[in-house]
Short mmCIF file of C-alpha atoms and ligand atoms in Angstrom, two decimals:
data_model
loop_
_atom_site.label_atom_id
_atom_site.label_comp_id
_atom_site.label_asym_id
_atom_site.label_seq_id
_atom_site.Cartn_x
_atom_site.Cartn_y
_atom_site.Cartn_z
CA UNK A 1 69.75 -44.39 -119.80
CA UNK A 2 66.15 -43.49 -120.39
CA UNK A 3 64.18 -44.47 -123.48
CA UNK A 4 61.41 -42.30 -122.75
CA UNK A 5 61.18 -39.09 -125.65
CA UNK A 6 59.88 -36.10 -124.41
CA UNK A 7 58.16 -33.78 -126.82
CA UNK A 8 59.94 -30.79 -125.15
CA UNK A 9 62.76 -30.48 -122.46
CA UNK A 10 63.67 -26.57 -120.33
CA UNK A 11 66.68 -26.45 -119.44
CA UNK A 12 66.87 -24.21 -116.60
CA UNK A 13 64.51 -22.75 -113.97
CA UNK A 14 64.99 -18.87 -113.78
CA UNK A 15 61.22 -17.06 -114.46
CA UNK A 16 61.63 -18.09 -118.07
CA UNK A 17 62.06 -21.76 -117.58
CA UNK A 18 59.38 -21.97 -115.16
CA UNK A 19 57.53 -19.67 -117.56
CA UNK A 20 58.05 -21.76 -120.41
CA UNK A 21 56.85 -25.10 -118.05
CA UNK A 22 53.89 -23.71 -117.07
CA UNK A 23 52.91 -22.98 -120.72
CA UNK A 24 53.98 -26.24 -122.03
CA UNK A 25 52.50 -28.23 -118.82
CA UNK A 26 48.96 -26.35 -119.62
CA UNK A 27 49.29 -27.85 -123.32
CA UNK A 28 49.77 -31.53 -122.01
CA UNK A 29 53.14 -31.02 -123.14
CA UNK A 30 54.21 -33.00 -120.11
CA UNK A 31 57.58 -31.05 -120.37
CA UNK A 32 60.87 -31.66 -118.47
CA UNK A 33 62.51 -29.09 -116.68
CA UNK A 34 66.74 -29.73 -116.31
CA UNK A 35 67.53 -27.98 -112.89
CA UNK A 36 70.51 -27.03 -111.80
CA UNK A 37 72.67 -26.94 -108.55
CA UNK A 38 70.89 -23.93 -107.54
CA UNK A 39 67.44 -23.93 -108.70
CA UNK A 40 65.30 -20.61 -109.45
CA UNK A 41 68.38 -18.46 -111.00
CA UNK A 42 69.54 -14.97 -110.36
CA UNK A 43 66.03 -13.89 -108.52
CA UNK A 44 67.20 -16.19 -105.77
CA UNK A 45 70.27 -14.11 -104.54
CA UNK A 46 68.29 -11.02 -104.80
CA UNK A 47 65.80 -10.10 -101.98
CA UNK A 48 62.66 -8.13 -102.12
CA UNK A 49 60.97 -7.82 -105.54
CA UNK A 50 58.80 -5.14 -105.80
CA UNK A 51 58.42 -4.50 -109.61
CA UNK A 52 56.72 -8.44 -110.83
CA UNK A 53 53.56 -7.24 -111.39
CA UNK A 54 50.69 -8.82 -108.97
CA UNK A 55 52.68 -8.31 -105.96
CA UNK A 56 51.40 -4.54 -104.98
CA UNK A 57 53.40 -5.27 -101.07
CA UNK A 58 56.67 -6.93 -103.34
CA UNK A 59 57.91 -10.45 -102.96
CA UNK A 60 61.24 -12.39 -101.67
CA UNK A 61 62.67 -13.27 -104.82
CA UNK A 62 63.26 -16.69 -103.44
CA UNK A 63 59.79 -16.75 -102.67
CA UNK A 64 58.27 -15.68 -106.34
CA UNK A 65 60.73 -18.27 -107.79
CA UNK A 66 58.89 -20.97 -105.45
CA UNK A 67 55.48 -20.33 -106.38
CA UNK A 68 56.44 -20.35 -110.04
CA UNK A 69 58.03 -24.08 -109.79
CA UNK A 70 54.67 -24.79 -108.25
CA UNK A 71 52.45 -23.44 -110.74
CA UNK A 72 54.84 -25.37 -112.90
CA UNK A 73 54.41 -28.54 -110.79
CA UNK A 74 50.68 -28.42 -110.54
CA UNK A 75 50.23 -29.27 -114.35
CA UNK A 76 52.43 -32.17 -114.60
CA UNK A 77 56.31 -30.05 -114.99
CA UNK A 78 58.53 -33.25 -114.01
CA UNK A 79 61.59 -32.24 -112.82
CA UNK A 80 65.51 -33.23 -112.49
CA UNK A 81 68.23 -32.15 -111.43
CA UNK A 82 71.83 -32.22 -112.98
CA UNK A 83 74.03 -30.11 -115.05
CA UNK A 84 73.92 -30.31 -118.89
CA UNK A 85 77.48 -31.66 -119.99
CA UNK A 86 76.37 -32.07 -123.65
CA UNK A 87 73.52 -31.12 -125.93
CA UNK A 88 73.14 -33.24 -129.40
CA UNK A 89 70.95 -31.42 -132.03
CA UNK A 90 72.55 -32.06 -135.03
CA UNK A 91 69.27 -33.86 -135.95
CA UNK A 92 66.00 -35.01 -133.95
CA UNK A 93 65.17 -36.11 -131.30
CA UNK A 94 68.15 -34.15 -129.46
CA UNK A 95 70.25 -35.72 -126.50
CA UNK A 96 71.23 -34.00 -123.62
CA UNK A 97 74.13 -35.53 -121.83
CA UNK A 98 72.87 -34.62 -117.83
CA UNK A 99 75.12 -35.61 -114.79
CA UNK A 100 73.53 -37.68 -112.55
CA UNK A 101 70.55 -38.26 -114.71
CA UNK A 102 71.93 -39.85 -118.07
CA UNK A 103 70.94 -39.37 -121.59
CA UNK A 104 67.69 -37.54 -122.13
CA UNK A 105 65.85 -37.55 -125.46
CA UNK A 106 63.73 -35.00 -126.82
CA UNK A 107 61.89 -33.41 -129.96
CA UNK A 108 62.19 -29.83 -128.95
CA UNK A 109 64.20 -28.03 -126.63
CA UNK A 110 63.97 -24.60 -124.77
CA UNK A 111 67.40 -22.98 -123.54
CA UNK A 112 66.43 -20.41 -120.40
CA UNK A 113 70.00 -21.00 -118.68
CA UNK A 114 70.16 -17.29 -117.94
CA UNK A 115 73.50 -15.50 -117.91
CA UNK A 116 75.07 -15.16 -114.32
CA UNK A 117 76.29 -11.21 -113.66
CA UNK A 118 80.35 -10.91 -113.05
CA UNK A 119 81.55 -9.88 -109.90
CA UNK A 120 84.92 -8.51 -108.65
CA UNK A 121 85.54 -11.59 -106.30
CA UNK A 122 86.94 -9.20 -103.67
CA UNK A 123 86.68 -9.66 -99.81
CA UNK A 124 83.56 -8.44 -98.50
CA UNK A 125 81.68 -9.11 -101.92
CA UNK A 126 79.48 -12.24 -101.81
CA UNK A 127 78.83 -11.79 -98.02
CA UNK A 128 77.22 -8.34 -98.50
CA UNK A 129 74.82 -9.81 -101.69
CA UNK A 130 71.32 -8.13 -100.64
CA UNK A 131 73.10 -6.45 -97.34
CA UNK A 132 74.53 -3.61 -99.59
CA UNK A 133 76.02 -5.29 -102.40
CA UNK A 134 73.93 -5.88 -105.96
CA UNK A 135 74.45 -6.40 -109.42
CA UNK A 136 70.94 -5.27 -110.24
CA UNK A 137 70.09 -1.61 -110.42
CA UNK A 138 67.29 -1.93 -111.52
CA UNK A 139 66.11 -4.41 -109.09
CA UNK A 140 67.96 -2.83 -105.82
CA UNK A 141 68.22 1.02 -106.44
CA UNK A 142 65.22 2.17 -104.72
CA UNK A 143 66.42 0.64 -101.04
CA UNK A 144 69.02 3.30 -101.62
CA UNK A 145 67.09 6.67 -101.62
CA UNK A 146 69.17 9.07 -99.97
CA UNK A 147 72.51 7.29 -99.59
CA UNK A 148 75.58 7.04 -100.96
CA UNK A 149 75.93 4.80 -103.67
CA UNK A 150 79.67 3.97 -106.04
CA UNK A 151 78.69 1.44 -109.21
CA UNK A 152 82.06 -0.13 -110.33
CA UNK A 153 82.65 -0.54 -114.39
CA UNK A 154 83.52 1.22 -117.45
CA UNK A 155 81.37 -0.13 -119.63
CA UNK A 156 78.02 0.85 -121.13
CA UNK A 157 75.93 -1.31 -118.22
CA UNK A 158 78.16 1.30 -115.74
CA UNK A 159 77.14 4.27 -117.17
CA UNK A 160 73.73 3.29 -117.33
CA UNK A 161 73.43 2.30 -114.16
CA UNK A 162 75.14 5.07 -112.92
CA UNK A 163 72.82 7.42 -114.58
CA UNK A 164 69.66 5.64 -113.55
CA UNK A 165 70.72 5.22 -109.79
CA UNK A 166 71.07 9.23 -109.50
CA UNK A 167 67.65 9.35 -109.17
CA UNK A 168 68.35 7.69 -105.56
CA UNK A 169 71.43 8.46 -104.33
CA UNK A 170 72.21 11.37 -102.48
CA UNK A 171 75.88 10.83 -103.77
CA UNK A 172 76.95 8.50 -106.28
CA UNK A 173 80.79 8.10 -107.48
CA UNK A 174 81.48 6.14 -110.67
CA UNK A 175 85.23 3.88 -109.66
CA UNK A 176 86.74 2.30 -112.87
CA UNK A 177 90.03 0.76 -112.83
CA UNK A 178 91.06 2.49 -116.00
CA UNK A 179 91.73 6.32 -116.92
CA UNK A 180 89.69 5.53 -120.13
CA UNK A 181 86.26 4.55 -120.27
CA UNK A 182 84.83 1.47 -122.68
CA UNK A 183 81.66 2.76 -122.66
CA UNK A 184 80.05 4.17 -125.81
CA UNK A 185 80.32 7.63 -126.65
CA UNK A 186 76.61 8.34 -126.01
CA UNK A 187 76.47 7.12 -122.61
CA UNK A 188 80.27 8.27 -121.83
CA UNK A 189 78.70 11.58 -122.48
CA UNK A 190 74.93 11.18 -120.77
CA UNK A 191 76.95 9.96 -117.60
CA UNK A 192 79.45 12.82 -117.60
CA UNK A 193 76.51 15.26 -118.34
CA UNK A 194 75.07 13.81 -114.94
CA UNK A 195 76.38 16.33 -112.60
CA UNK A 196 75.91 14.23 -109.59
CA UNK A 197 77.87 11.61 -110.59
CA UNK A 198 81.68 11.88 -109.27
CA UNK A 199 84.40 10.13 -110.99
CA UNK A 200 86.62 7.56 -108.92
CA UNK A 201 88.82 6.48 -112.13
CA UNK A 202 92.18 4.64 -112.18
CA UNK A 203 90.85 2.79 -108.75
CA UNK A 204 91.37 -0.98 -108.47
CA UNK A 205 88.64 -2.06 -105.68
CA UNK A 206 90.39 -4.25 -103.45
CA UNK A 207 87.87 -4.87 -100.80
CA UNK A 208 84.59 -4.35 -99.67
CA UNK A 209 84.40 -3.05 -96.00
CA UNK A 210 80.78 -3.56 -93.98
CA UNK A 211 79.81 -3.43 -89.73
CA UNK A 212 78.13 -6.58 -90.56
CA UNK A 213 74.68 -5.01 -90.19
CA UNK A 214 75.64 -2.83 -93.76
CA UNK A 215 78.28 -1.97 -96.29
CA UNK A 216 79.82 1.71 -95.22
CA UNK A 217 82.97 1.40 -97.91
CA UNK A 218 85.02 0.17 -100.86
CA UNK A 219 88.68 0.07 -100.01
CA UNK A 220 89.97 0.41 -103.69
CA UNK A 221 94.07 1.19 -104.91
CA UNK A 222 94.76 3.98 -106.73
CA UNK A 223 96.68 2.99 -109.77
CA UNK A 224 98.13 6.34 -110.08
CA UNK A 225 100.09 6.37 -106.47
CA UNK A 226 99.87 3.07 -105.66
CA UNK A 227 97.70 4.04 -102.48
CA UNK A 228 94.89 2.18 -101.12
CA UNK A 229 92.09 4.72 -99.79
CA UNK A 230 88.72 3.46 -98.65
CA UNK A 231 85.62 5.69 -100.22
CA UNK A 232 82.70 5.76 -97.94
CA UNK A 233 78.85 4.24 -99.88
CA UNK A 234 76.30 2.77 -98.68
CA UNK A 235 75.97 1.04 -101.65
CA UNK A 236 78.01 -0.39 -103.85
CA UNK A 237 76.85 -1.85 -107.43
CA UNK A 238 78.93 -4.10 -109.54
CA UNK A 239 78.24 -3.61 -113.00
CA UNK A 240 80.79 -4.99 -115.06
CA UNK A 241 79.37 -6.99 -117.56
CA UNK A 242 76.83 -10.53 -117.98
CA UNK A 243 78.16 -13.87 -118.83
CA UNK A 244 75.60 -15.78 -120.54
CA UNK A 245 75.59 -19.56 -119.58
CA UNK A 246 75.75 -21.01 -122.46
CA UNK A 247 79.45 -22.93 -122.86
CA UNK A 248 77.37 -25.98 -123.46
CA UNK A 249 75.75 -24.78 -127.03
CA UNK A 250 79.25 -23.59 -128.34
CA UNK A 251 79.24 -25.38 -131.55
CA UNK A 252 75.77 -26.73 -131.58
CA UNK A 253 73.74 -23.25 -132.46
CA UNK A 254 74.83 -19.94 -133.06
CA UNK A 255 76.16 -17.61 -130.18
CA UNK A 256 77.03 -14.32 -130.74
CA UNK A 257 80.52 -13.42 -129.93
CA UNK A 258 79.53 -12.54 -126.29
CA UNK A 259 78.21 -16.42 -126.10
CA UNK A 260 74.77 -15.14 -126.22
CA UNK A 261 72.30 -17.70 -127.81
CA UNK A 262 70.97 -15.88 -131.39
CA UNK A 263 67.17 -15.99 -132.02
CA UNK A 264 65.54 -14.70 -135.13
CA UNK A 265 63.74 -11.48 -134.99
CA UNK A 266 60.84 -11.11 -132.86
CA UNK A 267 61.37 -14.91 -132.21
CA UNK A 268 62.23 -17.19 -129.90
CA UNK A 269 63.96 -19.66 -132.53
CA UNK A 270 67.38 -20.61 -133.05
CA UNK A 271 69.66 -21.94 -135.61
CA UNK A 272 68.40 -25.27 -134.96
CA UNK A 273 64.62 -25.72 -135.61
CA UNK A 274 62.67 -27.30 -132.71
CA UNK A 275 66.17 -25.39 -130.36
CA UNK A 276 64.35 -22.21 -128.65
CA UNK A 277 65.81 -19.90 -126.46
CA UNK A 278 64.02 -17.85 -123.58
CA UNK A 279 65.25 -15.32 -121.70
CA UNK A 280 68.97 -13.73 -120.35
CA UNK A 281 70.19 -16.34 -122.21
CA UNK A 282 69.36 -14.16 -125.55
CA UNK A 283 68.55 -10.75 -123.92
CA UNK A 284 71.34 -8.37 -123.83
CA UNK A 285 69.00 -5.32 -123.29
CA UNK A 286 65.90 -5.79 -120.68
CA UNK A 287 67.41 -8.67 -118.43
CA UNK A 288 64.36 -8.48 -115.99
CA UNK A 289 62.42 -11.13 -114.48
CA UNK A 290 59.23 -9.84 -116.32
CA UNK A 291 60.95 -9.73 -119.47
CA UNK A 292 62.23 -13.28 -119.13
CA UNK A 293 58.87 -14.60 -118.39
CA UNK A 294 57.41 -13.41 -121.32
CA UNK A 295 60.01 -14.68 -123.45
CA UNK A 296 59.67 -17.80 -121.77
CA UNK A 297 55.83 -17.67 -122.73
CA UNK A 298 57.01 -16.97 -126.42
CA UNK A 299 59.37 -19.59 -126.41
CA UNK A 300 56.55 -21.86 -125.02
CA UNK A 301 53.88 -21.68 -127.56
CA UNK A 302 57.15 -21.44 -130.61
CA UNK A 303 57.59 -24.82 -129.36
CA UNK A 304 53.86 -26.07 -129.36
CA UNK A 305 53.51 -24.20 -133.14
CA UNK A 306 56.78 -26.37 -134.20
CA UNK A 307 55.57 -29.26 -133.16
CA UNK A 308 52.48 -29.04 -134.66
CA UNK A 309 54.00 -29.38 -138.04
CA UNK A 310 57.20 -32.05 -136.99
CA UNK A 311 56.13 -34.91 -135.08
CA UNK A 312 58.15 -37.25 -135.48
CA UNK A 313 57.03 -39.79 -132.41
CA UNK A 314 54.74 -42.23 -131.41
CA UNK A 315 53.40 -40.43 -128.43
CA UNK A 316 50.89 -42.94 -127.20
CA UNK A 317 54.18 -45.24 -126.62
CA UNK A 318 56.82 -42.69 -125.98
CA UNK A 319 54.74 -41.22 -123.10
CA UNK A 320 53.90 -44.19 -121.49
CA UNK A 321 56.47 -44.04 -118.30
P1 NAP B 1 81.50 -4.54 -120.84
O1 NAP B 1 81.32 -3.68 -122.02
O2 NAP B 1 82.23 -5.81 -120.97
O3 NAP B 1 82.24 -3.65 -119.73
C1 NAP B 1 82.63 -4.19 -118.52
C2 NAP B 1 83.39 -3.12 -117.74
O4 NAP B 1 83.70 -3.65 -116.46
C3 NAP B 1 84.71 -2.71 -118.41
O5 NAP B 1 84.87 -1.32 -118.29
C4 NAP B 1 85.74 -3.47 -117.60
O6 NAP B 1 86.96 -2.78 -117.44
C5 NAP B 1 85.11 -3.57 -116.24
N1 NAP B 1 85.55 -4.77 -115.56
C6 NAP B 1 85.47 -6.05 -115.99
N2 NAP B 1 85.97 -6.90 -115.08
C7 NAP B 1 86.38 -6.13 -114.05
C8 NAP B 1 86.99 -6.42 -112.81
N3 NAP B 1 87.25 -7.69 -112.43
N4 NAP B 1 87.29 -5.38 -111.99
C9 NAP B 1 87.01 -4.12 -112.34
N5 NAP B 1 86.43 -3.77 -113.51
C10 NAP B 1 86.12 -4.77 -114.35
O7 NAP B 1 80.10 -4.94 -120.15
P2 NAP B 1 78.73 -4.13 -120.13
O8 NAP B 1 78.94 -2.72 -119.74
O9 NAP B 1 77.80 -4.93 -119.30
O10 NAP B 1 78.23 -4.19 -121.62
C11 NAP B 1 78.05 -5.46 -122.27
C12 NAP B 1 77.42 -5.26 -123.63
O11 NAP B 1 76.07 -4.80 -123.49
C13 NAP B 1 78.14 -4.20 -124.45
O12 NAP B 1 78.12 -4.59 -125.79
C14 NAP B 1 77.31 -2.97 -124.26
O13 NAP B 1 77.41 -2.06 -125.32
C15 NAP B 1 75.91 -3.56 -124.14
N6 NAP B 1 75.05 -2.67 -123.35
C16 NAP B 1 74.38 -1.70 -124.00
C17 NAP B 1 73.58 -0.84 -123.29
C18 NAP B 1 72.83 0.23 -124.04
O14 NAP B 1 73.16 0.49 -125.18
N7 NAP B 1 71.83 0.84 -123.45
C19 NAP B 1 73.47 -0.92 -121.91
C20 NAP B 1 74.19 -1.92 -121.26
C21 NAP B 1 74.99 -2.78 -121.99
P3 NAP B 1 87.97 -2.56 -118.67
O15 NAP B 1 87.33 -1.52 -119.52
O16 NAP B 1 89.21 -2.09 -117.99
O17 NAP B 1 88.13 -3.89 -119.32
#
């Protein structure tokens, strides 16, 4: 167990946490980031980034996660890594429970754990992540001009995605496993407006089908017939739905009922004063790298303002190591 008390602890490392480090770092906040198994968050199973701004030839997203944990690094960030079993906040400092690391004490904390898109855990799937397979629209859609693109979901994420990838594909086909969509009525309607989407409803996928060098299909059952029929795509986009990675807060602060973290208004603060959150974590609507960054910014200097006013240490002794 440590009996150092950090004036603020990130837990995660997705372009908010690093954000949020580099801001803290800057402000001799000597912060801790929490990593987890997989450092650097969704960015790392994506490949080329081309809309981070200051990258006019795009980036590996593996590569732009990197050079943030640097920046991070080069103003005192001090790092470890372990999952977060247990957060404590029902008064300050907080304690994190962290495997492998122990009990670690703190007077403010930022959240940036991200929320981790679903996938269909079908065969073919996870080997054809950034060979054809994507969860990311947004981030992926323009390596498909011209081709033939399905997005699988029913839900408002679907038909938004759907819509927006139309402006690249030279066929697109919509497969939902249902007759009826859960989508709202606005975007039910904007997507069935889109006269280049196709409809593949009532179709189960069972199986994504690649050469190896490239997806060409998604073998999917019809639940109509019972059939299995492979349609032919290029592409195929999974967009059914976020999970925010937040089990560990349940209880502790407020979650909406989708288990995203709550944050006042045009704030980064939670329930709990001195609790922040940054990032996918609490953003249900832009979910880009860009946007997370800047929140982790926000959620930054929230923390340094806070502090300001609720010291509660003595920081020449609690920072001596
Ligand atoms: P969602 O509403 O939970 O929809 C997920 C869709 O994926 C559902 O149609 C579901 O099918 C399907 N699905 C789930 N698991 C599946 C599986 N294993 N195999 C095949 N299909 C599966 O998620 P979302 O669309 O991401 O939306 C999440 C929230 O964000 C919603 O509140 C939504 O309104 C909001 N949102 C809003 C906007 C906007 O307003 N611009 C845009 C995006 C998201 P079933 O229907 O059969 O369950």
């Amino acid at each position: 167990m440590e009996n150092k008390v950090y004036k603020s602890v990130v837990i995660g490392t997705g372009p908010a946490g690093y954000t949020a480090a580099i801001y803290l770092a800057r402000a001799n906040m000597n912060p801790l980031v929490i990593e987890g198994p997989q450092p650097g968050g969704q960015l790392t199973t994506t490949t080329e980034v081309e809309n981070f701004p200051g990258f006019p030839e795009g980036i590996q997203g593996p590569e732009l996660m990197d050079n943030m944990r640097k920046q991070a690094e080069r103003f005192g960030t001090e790092f470890k890594t372990g999952w977060v079993n247990s957060v404590d906040v029902s008064s300050r400092p907080f304690k994190l429970q962290v495997e492998g690391v122990g009990e670690i004490v703190t007077e403010t904390l930022i959240v940036a754990t991200g929320a981790s898109a679903k996938y269909l855990n079908i065969p073919g799937e996870q080997e054809n992540l950034g060979k054809g397979v994507s969860a990311c629209a947004t981030c992926d859609g323009f390596f498909f001009r011209g081709k033939k693109i399905i997005v699988v979901g029913g839900g408002d994420s679907a038909m938004e995605e759907a819509n927006f990838l139309t402006r690249f594909a030279s066929e697109l086909t919509l497969v939902h496993r249902r007759d009826e969509l859960r989508a709202s009525k606005i975007m039910q309607d904007r997507a069935k407006n889109n006269e280049k989407i196709k409809w593949g409803l009532n179709r189960t996928p069972i199986e994504v089908i690649s050469t190896g060098m490239g997806v060409t299909g998604l073998k999917v059952k019809n639940n109509e017939t019972g059939e299995e029929e492979v349609l032919e795509t290029d592409g195929l986009f999974v967009a059914i739905g976020h999970k925010p990675n937040t089990d560990f807060l349940k209880g502790h602060i407020d979650l909406d009922e989708q288990g995203y973290v709550i944050v006042k208004p045009g704030s980064t603060e939670t329930s709990v004063p001195g609790v922040f959150a940054a990032g996918d974590v609490h953003d249900t609507k832009y979910r880009q790298a860009i946007t997370a960054a800047g929140s982790g910014c926000q959620a930054a200097l929230d923390c340094e303002k806070f502090l300001e006013g609720h010291i509660t240490q003595d920081w020449s002794q609690s920072l001596n190591k």
